[in-house]
Amino acid sequence: MIHSTAIIHQNAQVDQSVTVWSNAVICADVVIFPDCVIGSNAYIGKGSFLGRGVHIQHGVFLPNNSRIGNFAFLGPLAVFTDDRHPRSGNKQYRAEPPIVEDNASIGAGVVVLPGVRIGKGAVVGAGAVVVHDVEPYETVVGCPAETIKIKEAV
């Protein structure tokens, strides 16, 4: 199902099983594998790749050439960046898009800085600002995001 107000560039490859909600924008050369959900007002930058079963919630921003692994979850209003020195007309600009590995879960309102890799199965708590890579199966929270230990069930 693709909402009538969604904008999908003609060069994007979107599997027919993908759901795209209102006002979402999918730019040129994006590849989206089966069973994904793209929330309302989400922006998927040019050349990005979304694996199978990805869920992107309302208002997520992904810059060009982002890589999102299978079954990743990106919570509402999560923002991913790719420019370490954002300035208008910066001739030194070098894109460093994010990488989110398989089964990672990103909470609501998270900000991920340029070049950060979120490891397989990692969890990023709501509102975190992620300034460094997150190791596989690690849980991080806060500003800046820091690792927390999860108490095991007894």
XYZ file of C-alpha atoms in Angstrom:
154
model
C 0.000 0.000 0.000
C 1.361 3.372 -0.985
C -0.489 6.445 0.258
C -1.542 8.893 -2.448
C 0.514 11.734 -0.919
C 3.776 9.757 -0.752
C 6.502 10.763 -3.197
C 8.572 7.925 -4.648
C 11.203 8.729 -7.259
C 10.816 6.763 -10.475
C 14.319 5.256 -10.054
C 13.614 3.930 -6.552
C 13.219 0.151 -6.251
C 10.431 -0.483 -3.765
C 9.145 -4.030 -3.324
C 5.392 -4.362 -3.871
C 4.912 -5.613 -0.290
C 6.226 -2.333 1.197
C 3.785 0.025 2.929
C 4.456 3.751 2.502
C 2.365 6.194 4.553
C 1.328 9.793 3.887
C 3.832 12.432 2.822
C 6.814 10.077 2.950
C 9.592 10.893 0.466
C 11.706 8.161 -1.133
C 14.468 9.614 -3.285
C 16.214 8.334 -6.415
C 18.193 5.092 -6.400
C 16.776 3.918 -3.066
C 16.368 0.132 -2.696
C 13.730 -1.146 -0.273
C 13.379 -4.884 0.270
C 10.123 -6.729 1.088
C 7.913 -6.271 4.122
C 9.115 -2.789 5.105
C 6.933 -0.018 6.517
C 7.786 3.636 5.869
C 5.937 5.967 8.233
C 4.289 9.265 7.448
C 6.583 12.231 6.763
C 9.682 10.020 6.641
C 12.509 11.046 4.301
C 14.739 8.389 2.717
C 17.751 10.007 1.015
C 19.093 9.174 -2.427
C 20.921 5.868 -2.815
C 19.845 4.471 0.556
C 19.328 0.742 1.161
C 16.714 -0.779 3.470
C 16.820 -4.507 4.139
C 13.866 -6.842 4.616
C 11.283 -6.074 7.320
C 12.575 -2.607 8.275
C 10.099 -0.410 10.162
C 10.622 3.335 9.871
C 8.254 5.393 11.991
C 6.795 8.886 11.505
C 9.188 11.716 10.691
C 12.447 9.747 10.432
C 15.203 11.451 8.409
C 17.807 9.330 6.611
C 20.492 11.146 4.574
C 21.734 9.975 1.192
C 23.402 6.542 1.015
C 22.189 5.326 4.411
C 22.386 1.566 5.022
C 19.696 -0.051 7.173
C 19.898 -3.796 7.875
C 17.152 -6.404 7.989
C 14.418 -6.045 10.611
C 15.791 -2.783 12.013
C 13.362 -0.455 13.800
C 13.740 3.333 13.590
C 11.465 5.124 16.070
C 9.475 8.268 15.408
C 11.413 11.454 14.680
C 14.813 9.728 14.715
C 17.342 11.830 12.804
C 20.460 10.465 11.140
C 23.122 12.917 9.934
C 26.044 12.666 7.504
C 27.966 15.973 7.745
C 30.536 16.548 10.523
C 30.929 20.238 9.665
C 27.560 21.500 8.415
C 27.920 24.882 6.799
C 26.166 26.412 3.816
C 28.352 26.141 0.727
C 30.996 24.016 2.496
C 33.347 22.889 -0.288
C 35.043 20.470 2.151
C 31.779 18.515 2.633
C 32.311 14.767 2.804
C 29.266 12.604 3.387
C 29.469 10.005 6.170
C 26.061 8.290 6.138
C 24.932 6.030 8.977
C 24.889 2.262 9.061
C 22.269 0.437 11.099
C 22.839 -3.309 11.208
C 20.289 -6.141 11.341
C 17.756 -6.198 14.192
C 18.903 -2.906 15.725
C 16.257 -0.810 17.466
C 16.431 2.997 17.562
C 14.103 4.817 19.979
C 11.998 7.914 19.427
C 13.777 11.219 18.944
C 17.259 9.742 18.673
C 19.967 11.759 16.894
C 22.770 9.774 15.244
C 25.864 11.744 14.248
C 27.808 11.222 10.983
C 29.640 7.989 10.288
C 28.167 6.117 13.252
C 27.506 2.382 12.981
C 24.757 0.869 15.105
C 25.672 -2.790 15.579
C 23.550 -5.892 15.072
C 20.819 -6.219 17.701
C 21.828 -2.983 19.444
C 19.247 -0.818 21.232
C 19.383 2.978 21.387
C 17.095 4.498 24.029
C 14.664 7.280 23.213
C 16.176 10.768 23.022
C 19.782 9.568 22.911
C 22.456 11.447 20.969
C 24.754 8.823 19.465
C 28.262 10.184 18.879
C 30.222 6.885 18.622
C 29.645 3.439 17.148
C 27.354 1.145 19.145
C 28.630 -2.407 19.485
C 26.447 -5.387 18.538
C 23.802 -6.184 21.195
C 24.810 -3.152 23.265
C 22.189 -0.849 24.813
C 22.939 2.871 24.956
C 21.011 5.797 26.448
C 21.540 9.478 27.164
C 23.279 12.523 25.769
C 25.880 11.611 24.776
C 24.767 7.989 24.537
C 26.521 5.658 26.960
C 26.323 1.908 27.476
C 24.077 0.602 30.230
C 24.001 -2.857 31.708
C 20.732 -4.721 31.455
C 19.756 -6.720 34.533
C 19.121 -10.327 33.662
C 15.881 -11.968 34.738
C 16.275 -14.230 37.766
